[in-house]
Structure formats: C-alpha cells, structure tokens
Amino acid sequence: MVFIVLLSIVGALLVLQYLLLFYAARYSVSIPTIQPSYPIVGNIPSFWGKSSKQALWAVVKSFQRVDRMGKLMIGPKPILLVNHPDLLQQILMRGDLHDKPFFYDFMGLGGGLITERDGKRWLMERKVLNPTFNTRMLTSFLPIMDARARKMVANLGTMADGRTVVDLLKYVGECTLEIVFNTTMGRNANELPGQREYVKHLDM
C-alpha cells in the first residue's frame, strides 16, 4: 500500500513537472515542429540509440528541412532551429543568447567556441579579438579572400564533369591556409613551400 502511494506521488510530481515545462514552452506553439513528432516524447525517438555523431547528423538533417525557423521537441522542451541569416545575425549579436540547450551535455561535443555550454569562452575570446579584427581591417582582407576563393573555384572547375569525385576538404583546406598566411603574415605567394604537405597532415 505504501509503495502504491509513493508511486502515485512520484507519478503526480513527474506529470506536474511535465506540465510546467510544457507551459513554459507555450511561446513556441506557432513554430513548426520537425516531423515525425510523437505525443509526450516529441522527437526523442529520432535520436534514441544513436551515437553522438549520428545524433549530430540527425540534427543537421532537421536543419535542412527548416526554411526560417523550426523546432525539435525533446519531450515538452522545444529546441529551436534557426536557418536564416537575418535571424542568425540577431541571435549572434545578442549578449543574452550565448547559453546552449541542455542536450549539448549529452552529445559530447566538447568545450569549443561554438560547442561550449555557457558561452563564457566565446565572450572572452570575442572581447580579446574585437579590437584587432575591426571592420576596417576585415574589409581590407576582402580582395585577398576573393582572389584565393576564385583560385579554388578555378581549380575545381577543371573537374566539374559530373563524374569526377572531389575531396572538397583538400581544396578548402588549401584555400583557408593561403588566406590565413596572406592576411596574418603578409605572404603573397600563390603557393607556400610545403603547403600541400601541411594540409595533408592536418588532423581535421
């Protein structure tokens, strides 16, 4: 009898907690939910039993189905997916939106600038870099970036026959390395000595 009473109390508390979370998420009712979504559990079955990598790719596929904004429902808790540059700019420019949702802890993405949970590292790094990479300096880099990007596109164009399989990471890595050396060290050479070997041995 005591066990049944305790079980009823725990069940009532869980239902109450669910209802509180559901009520707190009422702001997202008008935002489309990624399908399939099920009652009570939401989109959880789409991630159940998947590794961190598989779960991340499932989120990526969900993003691809979003026009401007959509949401995943982790039980009663919504995870908003933003897929429009104007909306992303508003989010990134706001200082009170750096905290990441709770599921970042479960995906094992580490504490990088983008993947950390509380955004403290992002704010610290941005505060240090802002005076150096001001708008005037970044604008002066555009011709360098444009030239290197055009070179990469020209190299890729020779293989655009619809049959050749291309490792884009190789070409993007070389382009990025050239941009970094040109903008930070003033090297204007089209190709730096040992560049291809360096890119080849990068652990990306």
PDB file of C-alpha atoms in Angstrom:
ATOM      1  CA  MET A   1       0.000   0.000   0.000  1.00  0.00           C
ATOM      2  CA  VAL A   2       2.812   2.391   0.926  1.00  0.00           C
ATOM      3  CA  PHE A   3       4.582   1.573  -2.330  1.00  0.00           C
ATOM      4  CA  ILE A   4       1.469   2.417  -4.350  1.00  0.00           C
ATOM      5  CA  VAL A   5       1.104   5.743  -2.503  1.00  0.00           C
ATOM      6  CA  LEU A   6       4.767   6.637  -3.113  1.00  0.00           C
ATOM      7  CA  LEU A   7       4.466   5.612  -6.751  1.00  0.00           C
ATOM      8  CA  SER A   8       1.376   7.800  -7.111  1.00  0.00           C
ATOM      9  CA  ILE A   9       3.199  10.771  -5.565  1.00  0.00           C
ATOM     10  CA  VAL A  10       6.216  10.338  -7.851  1.00  0.00           C
ATOM     11  CA  GLY A  11       3.912   9.986 -10.855  1.00  0.00           C
ATOM     12  CA  ALA A  12       1.997  13.121  -9.884  1.00  0.00           C
ATOM     13  CA  LEU A  13       5.267  15.071  -9.476  1.00  0.00           C
ATOM     14  CA  LEU A  14       6.504  13.913 -12.893  1.00  0.00           C
ATOM     15  CA  VAL A  15       3.220  14.921 -14.511  1.00  0.00           C
ATOM     16  CA  LEU A  16       3.391  18.301 -12.762  1.00  0.00           C
ATOM     17  CA  GLN A  17       6.973  18.845 -13.936  1.00  0.00           C
ATOM     18  CA  TYR A  18       5.983  17.907 -17.479  1.00  0.00           C
ATOM     19  CA  LEU A  19       3.059  20.341 -17.423  1.00  0.00           C
ATOM     20  CA  LEU A  20       5.281  23.132 -16.071  1.00  0.00           C
ATOM     21  CA  LEU A  21       7.807  22.576 -18.873  1.00  0.00           C
ATOM     22  CA  PHE A  22       5.016  22.387 -21.426  1.00  0.00           C
ATOM     23  CA  TYR A  23       3.538  25.656 -20.131  1.00  0.00           C
ATOM     24  CA  ALA A  24       6.960  27.349 -20.204  1.00  0.00           C
ATOM     25  CA  ALA A  25       7.290  26.371 -23.872  1.00  0.00           C
ATOM     26  CA  ARG A  26       3.978  27.930 -24.913  1.00  0.00           C
ATOM     27  CA  TYR A  27       5.883  30.691 -26.773  1.00  0.00           C
ATOM     28  CA  SER A  28       6.892  28.132 -29.416  1.00  0.00           C
ATOM     29  CA  VAL A  29       3.428  26.797 -30.251  1.00  0.00           C
ATOM     30  CA  SER A  30       3.273  28.646 -33.594  1.00  0.00           C
ATOM     31  CA  ILE A  31       6.734  27.419 -34.701  1.00  0.00           C
ATOM     32  CA  PRO A  32       6.549  24.334 -36.978  1.00  0.00           C
ATOM     33  CA  THR A  33       7.733  21.082 -35.401  1.00  0.00           C
ATOM     34  CA  ILE A  34      10.060  18.735 -37.305  1.00  0.00           C
ATOM     35  CA  GLN A  35       8.274  15.506 -38.158  1.00  0.00           C
ATOM     36  CA  PRO A  36       7.877  12.797 -37.080  1.00  0.00           C
ATOM     37  CA  SER A  37       6.926  14.087 -33.643  1.00  0.00           C
ATOM     38  CA  TYR A  38       5.027  11.965 -31.144  1.00  0.00           C
ATOM     39  CA  PRO A  39       2.774  12.856 -28.186  1.00  0.00           C
ATOM     40  CA  ILE A  40       4.606  13.364 -24.875  1.00  0.00           C
ATOM     41  CA  VAL A  41       8.063  12.292 -26.167  1.00  0.00           C
ATOM     42  CA  GLY A  42       8.196  14.617 -29.199  1.00  0.00           C
ATOM     43  CA  ASN A  43      11.212  13.930 -31.448  1.00  0.00           C
ATOM     44  CA  ILE A  44      13.115  11.768 -28.948  1.00  0.00           C
ATOM     45  CA  PRO A  45      12.619   8.515 -30.958  1.00  0.00           C
ATOM     46  CA  SER A  46      14.565  10.085 -33.849  1.00  0.00           C
ATOM     47  CA  PHE A  47      17.666  10.242 -31.612  1.00  0.00           C
ATOM     48  CA  TRP A  48      17.144   7.147 -29.476  1.00  0.00           C
ATOM     49  CA  GLY A  49      20.032   4.684 -29.568  1.00  0.00           C
ATOM     50  CA  LYS A  50      22.206   6.885 -31.782  1.00  0.00           C
ATOM     51  CA  SER A  51      25.834   7.784 -31.119  1.00  0.00           C
ATOM     52  CA  SER A  52      26.866  11.430 -30.673  1.00  0.00           C
ATOM     53  CA  LYS A  53      27.928  11.600 -34.330  1.00  0.00           C
ATOM     54  CA  GLN A  54      24.683  10.058 -35.569  1.00  0.00           C
ATOM     55  CA  ALA A  55      22.634  12.388 -33.348  1.00  0.00           C
ATOM     56  CA  LEU A  56      24.532  15.399 -34.696  1.00  0.00           C
ATOM     57  CA  TRP A  57      23.809  14.335 -38.283  1.00  0.00           C
ATOM     58  CA  ALA A  58      20.152  13.869 -37.376  1.00  0.00           C
ATOM     59  CA  VAL A  59      20.100  17.497 -36.186  1.00  0.00           C
ATOM     60  CA  VAL A  60      21.830  18.584 -39.411  1.00  0.00           C
ATOM     61  CA  LYS A  61      19.151  16.820 -41.482  1.00  0.00           C
ATOM     62  CA  SER A  62      16.489  18.533 -39.393  1.00  0.00           C
ATOM     63  CA  PHE A  63      18.100  21.909 -40.148  1.00  0.00           C
ATOM     64  CA  GLN A  64      17.950  21.138 -43.860  1.00  0.00           C
ATOM     65  CA  ARG A  65      14.172  20.837 -43.601  1.00  0.00           C
ATOM     66  CA  VAL A  66      13.762  24.249 -41.972  1.00  0.00           C
ATOM     67  CA  ASP A  67      13.054  27.349 -44.084  1.00  0.00           C
ATOM     68  CA  ARG A  68      13.472  30.076 -41.459  1.00  0.00           C
ATOM     69  CA  MET A  69      12.715  28.609 -38.041  1.00  0.00           C
ATOM     70  CA  GLY A  70      11.533  25.255 -36.785  1.00  0.00           C
ATOM     71  CA  LYS A  71      11.757  23.229 -33.611  1.00  0.00           C
ATOM     72  CA  LEU A  72      12.571  19.813 -32.228  1.00  0.00           C
ATOM     73  CA  MET A  73      10.572  18.685 -29.206  1.00  0.00           C
ATOM     74  CA  ILE A  74      12.625  16.849 -26.579  1.00  0.00           C
ATOM     75  CA  GLY A  75       9.638  15.768 -24.553  1.00  0.00           C
ATOM     76  CA  PRO A  76       7.892  19.028 -23.605  1.00  0.00           C
ATOM     77  CA  LYS A  77      11.023  21.119 -24.166  1.00  0.00           C
ATOM     78  CA  PRO A  78      11.452  22.837 -27.553  1.00  0.00           C
ATOM     79  CA  ILE A  79      14.829  23.138 -29.282  1.00  0.00           C
ATOM     80  CA  LEU A  80      14.610  25.980 -31.800  1.00  0.00           C
ATOM     81  CA  LEU A  81      16.332  25.534 -35.171  1.00  0.00           C
ATOM     82  CA  VAL A  82      17.216  28.793 -36.929  1.00  0.00           C
ATOM     83  CA  ASN A  83      18.134  28.577 -40.606  1.00  0.00           C
ATOM     84  CA  HIS A  84      18.087  32.123 -41.958  1.00  0.00           C
ATOM     85  CA  PRO A  85      20.979  34.648 -41.992  1.00  0.00           C
ATOM     86  CA  ASP A  86      18.875  37.571 -40.726  1.00  0.00           C
ATOM     87  CA  LEU A  87      17.648  35.585 -37.729  1.00  0.00           C
ATOM     88  CA  LEU A  88      21.120  34.170 -37.068  1.00  0.00           C
ATOM     89  CA  GLN A  89      22.580  37.680 -37.047  1.00  0.00           C
ATOM     90  CA  GLN A  90      20.071  38.794 -34.430  1.00  0.00           C
ATOM     91  CA  ILE A  91      20.887  35.789 -32.252  1.00  0.00           C
ATOM     92  CA  LEU A  92      24.674  36.140 -32.549  1.00  0.00           C
ATOM     93  CA  MET A  93      24.548  39.873 -31.820  1.00  0.00           C
ATOM     94  CA  ARG A  94      22.628  39.464 -28.561  1.00  0.00           C
ATOM     95  CA  GLY A  95      24.699  39.061 -25.423  1.00  0.00           C
ATOM     96  CA  ASP A  96      21.999  37.142 -23.531  1.00  0.00           C
ATOM     97  CA  LEU A  97      21.705  34.258 -26.014  1.00  0.00           C
ATOM     98  CA  HIS A  98      25.088  32.544 -25.693  1.00  0.00           C
ATOM     99  CA  ASP A  99      23.913  29.738 -23.403  1.00  0.00           C
ATOM    100  CA  LYS A 100      23.375  26.439 -25.216  1.00  0.00           C
ATOM    101  CA  PRO A 101      20.497  23.997 -24.543  1.00  0.00           C
ATOM    102  CA  PHE A 102      20.895  21.096 -22.140  1.00  0.00           C
ATOM    103  CA  PHE A 103      21.325  18.435 -24.839  1.00  0.00           C
ATOM    104  CA  TYR A 104      24.814  19.803 -25.655  1.00  0.00           C
ATOM    105  CA  ASP A 105      25.962  17.996 -22.474  1.00  0.00           C
ATOM    106  CA  PHE A 106      24.720  14.656 -23.828  1.00  0.00           C
ATOM    107  CA  MET A 107      26.175  14.961 -27.326  1.00  0.00           C
ATOM    108  CA  GLY A 108      29.803  15.083 -26.140  1.00  0.00           C
ATOM    109  CA  LEU A 109      30.825  17.929 -28.439  1.00  0.00           C
ATOM    110  CA  GLY A 110      33.455  19.305 -26.070  1.00  0.00           C
ATOM    111  CA  GLY A 111      34.133  22.883 -24.971  1.00  0.00           C
ATOM    112  CA  GLY A 112      34.940  24.685 -28.211  1.00  0.00           C
ATOM    113  CA  LEU A 113      33.985  28.247 -29.092  1.00  0.00           C
ATOM    114  CA  ILE A 114      30.740  27.042 -30.653  1.00  0.00           C
ATOM    115  CA  THR A 115      30.014  23.915 -28.641  1.00  0.00           C
ATOM    116  CA  GLU A 116      30.624  25.075 -25.061  1.00  0.00           C
ATOM    117  CA  ARG A 117      27.503  25.218 -22.929  1.00  0.00           C
ATOM    118  CA  ASP A 118      27.610  28.601 -21.180  1.00  0.00           C
ATOM    119  CA  GLY A 119      29.249  30.845 -23.791  1.00  0.00           C
ATOM    120  CA  LYS A 120      31.893  32.231 -21.412  1.00  0.00           C
ATOM    121  CA  ARG A 121      34.809  31.276 -23.631  1.00  0.00           C
ATOM    122  CA  TRP A 122      33.104  32.826 -26.658  1.00  0.00           C
ATOM    123  CA  LEU A 123      32.586  36.119 -24.833  1.00  0.00           C
ATOM    124  CA  MET A 124      36.166  36.162 -23.542  1.00  0.00           C
ATOM    125  CA  GLU A 125      37.718  35.397 -26.948  1.00  0.00           C
ATOM    126  CA  ARG A 126      35.496  37.895 -28.714  1.00  0.00           C
ATOM    127  CA  LYS A 127      36.420  40.620 -26.228  1.00  0.00           C
ATOM    128  CA  VAL A 128      40.123  39.984 -26.918  1.00  0.00           C
ATOM    129  CA  LEU A 129      39.772  39.806 -30.713  1.00  0.00           C
ATOM    130  CA  ASN A 130      37.325  42.664 -31.318  1.00  0.00           C
ATOM    131  CA  PRO A 131      39.906  45.497 -31.160  1.00  0.00           C
ATOM    132  CA  THR A 132      42.241  43.646 -33.539  1.00  0.00           C
ATOM    133  CA  PHE A 133      39.742  42.483 -36.150  1.00  0.00           C
ATOM    134  CA  ASN A 134      37.799  45.681 -36.603  1.00  0.00           C
ATOM    135  CA  THR A 135      35.590  46.370 -39.614  1.00  0.00           C
ATOM    136  CA  ARG A 136      38.228  48.448 -41.432  1.00  0.00           C
ATOM    137  CA  MET A 137      40.853  45.720 -41.163  1.00  0.00           C
ATOM    138  CA  LEU A 138      38.478  42.930 -42.196  1.00  0.00           C
ATOM    139  CA  THR A 139      37.349  44.957 -45.202  1.00  0.00           C
ATOM    140  CA  SER A 140      40.970  45.279 -46.339  1.00  0.00           C
ATOM    141  CA  PHE A 141      41.204  41.463 -46.361  1.00  0.00           C
ATOM    142  CA  LEU A 142      38.333  41.035 -48.845  1.00  0.00           C
ATOM    143  CA  PRO A 143      40.477  41.275 -52.016  1.00  0.00           C
ATOM    144  CA  ILE A 144      42.805  38.561 -50.655  1.00  0.00           C
ATOM    145  CA  MET A 145      39.909  36.291 -49.721  1.00  0.00           C
ATOM    146  CA  ASP A 146      38.236  36.896 -53.077  1.00  0.00           C
ATOM    147  CA  ALA A 147      41.408  36.077 -55.036  1.00  0.00           C
ATOM    148  CA  ARG A 148      42.041  32.853 -53.104  1.00  0.00           C
ATOM    149  CA  ALA A 149      38.407  31.798 -53.416  1.00  0.00           C
ATOM    150  CA  ARG A 150      38.477  32.425 -57.176  1.00  0.00           C
ATOM    151  CA  LYS A 151      41.637  30.340 -57.445  1.00  0.00           C
ATOM    152  CA  MET A 152      39.955  27.469 -55.590  1.00  0.00           C
ATOM    153  CA  VAL A 153      36.859  27.667 -57.802  1.00  0.00           C
ATOM    154  CA  ALA A 154      39.045  27.673 -60.932  1.00  0.00           C
ATOM    155  CA  ASN A 155      40.859  24.546 -59.736  1.00  0.00           C
ATOM    156  CA  LEU A 156      37.563  22.820 -59.004  1.00  0.00           C
ATOM    157  CA  GLY A 157      36.154  23.908 -62.367  1.00  0.00           C
ATOM    158  CA  THR A 158      38.571  21.671 -64.223  1.00  0.00           C
ATOM    159  CA  MET A 159      36.949  18.640 -62.568  1.00  0.00           C
ATOM    160  CA  ALA A 160      33.304  19.674 -62.950  1.00  0.00           C
ATOM    161  CA  ASP A 161      32.419  16.963 -65.452  1.00  0.00           C
ATOM    162  CA  GLY A 162      29.662  15.322 -63.423  1.00  0.00           C
ATOM    163  CA  ARG A 163      31.682  12.130 -62.937  1.00  0.00           C
ATOM    164  CA  THR A 164      34.838  13.011 -61.018  1.00  0.00           C
ATOM    165  CA  VAL A 165      34.645  12.547 -57.235  1.00  0.00           C
ATOM    166  CA  VAL A 166      36.288  15.502 -55.488  1.00  0.00           C
ATOM    167  CA  ASP A 167      37.548  15.741 -51.912  1.00  0.00           C
ATOM    168  CA  LEU A 168      36.403  19.297 -51.149  1.00  0.00           C
ATOM    169  CA  LEU A 169      38.184  19.324 -47.795  1.00  0.00           C
ATOM    170  CA  LYS A 170      41.537  19.250 -49.567  1.00  0.00           C
ATOM    171  CA  TYR A 171      40.794  22.317 -51.681  1.00  0.00           C
ATOM    172  CA  VAL A 172      39.032  24.236 -48.916  1.00  0.00           C
ATOM    173  CA  GLY A 173      41.959  23.481 -46.576  1.00  0.00           C
ATOM    174  CA  GLU A 174      44.493  24.837 -49.058  1.00  0.00           C
ATOM    175  CA  CYS A 175      42.380  27.937 -49.710  1.00  0.00           C
ATOM    176  CA  THR A 176      41.965  28.583 -45.984  1.00  0.00           C
ATOM    177  CA  LEU A 177      45.689  28.178 -45.364  1.00  0.00           C
ATOM    178  CA  GLU A 178      46.538  30.646 -48.139  1.00  0.00           C
ATOM    179  CA  ILE A 179      44.050  33.178 -46.749  1.00  0.00           C
ATOM    180  CA  VAL A 180      45.424  32.810 -43.220  1.00  0.00           C
ATOM    181  CA  PHE A 181      49.052  33.271 -44.315  1.00  0.00           C
ATOM    182  CA  ASN A 182      48.213  36.173 -46.613  1.00  0.00           C
ATOM    183  CA  THR A 183      46.120  38.072 -44.085  1.00  0.00           C
ATOM    184  CA  THR A 184      48.127  37.402 -40.919  1.00  0.00           C
ATOM    185  CA  MET A 185      51.701  37.191 -42.238  1.00  0.00           C
ATOM    186  CA  GLY A 186      51.598  39.234 -45.427  1.00  0.00           C
ATOM    187  CA  ARG A 187      52.762  36.381 -47.649  1.00  0.00           C
ATOM    188  CA  ASN A 188      51.573  36.952 -51.214  1.00  0.00           C
ATOM    189  CA  ALA A 189      52.948  33.808 -52.824  1.00  0.00           C
ATOM    190  CA  ASN A 190      50.369  31.798 -54.742  1.00  0.00           C
ATOM    191  CA  GLU A 191      51.534  28.662 -53.050  1.00  0.00           C
ATOM    192  CA  LEU A 192      53.720  28.439 -49.972  1.00  0.00           C
ATOM    193  CA  PRO A 193      56.564  25.890 -49.767  1.00  0.00           C
ATOM    194  CA  GLY A 194      55.320  22.721 -48.067  1.00  0.00           C
ATOM    195  CA  GLN A 195      51.720  23.920 -48.169  1.00  0.00           C
ATOM    196  CA  ARG A 196      50.226  20.762 -49.655  1.00  0.00           C
ATOM    197  CA  GLU A 197      52.145  18.554 -47.214  1.00  0.00           C
ATOM    198  CA  TYR A 198      50.942  20.677 -44.300  1.00  0.00           C
ATOM    199  CA  VAL A 199      47.293  20.403 -45.370  1.00  0.00           C
ATOM    200  CA  LYS A 200      47.698  16.674 -45.965  1.00  0.00           C
ATOM    201  CA  HIS A 201      48.875  16.077 -42.411  1.00  0.00           C
ATOM    202  CA  LEU A 202      46.311  18.266 -40.707  1.00  0.00           C
ATOM    203  CA  ASP A 203      44.034  16.330 -38.354  1.00  0.00           C
ATOM    204  CA  MET A 204      40.721  17.940 -39.371  1.00  0.00           C
TER     205      MET A 204
END
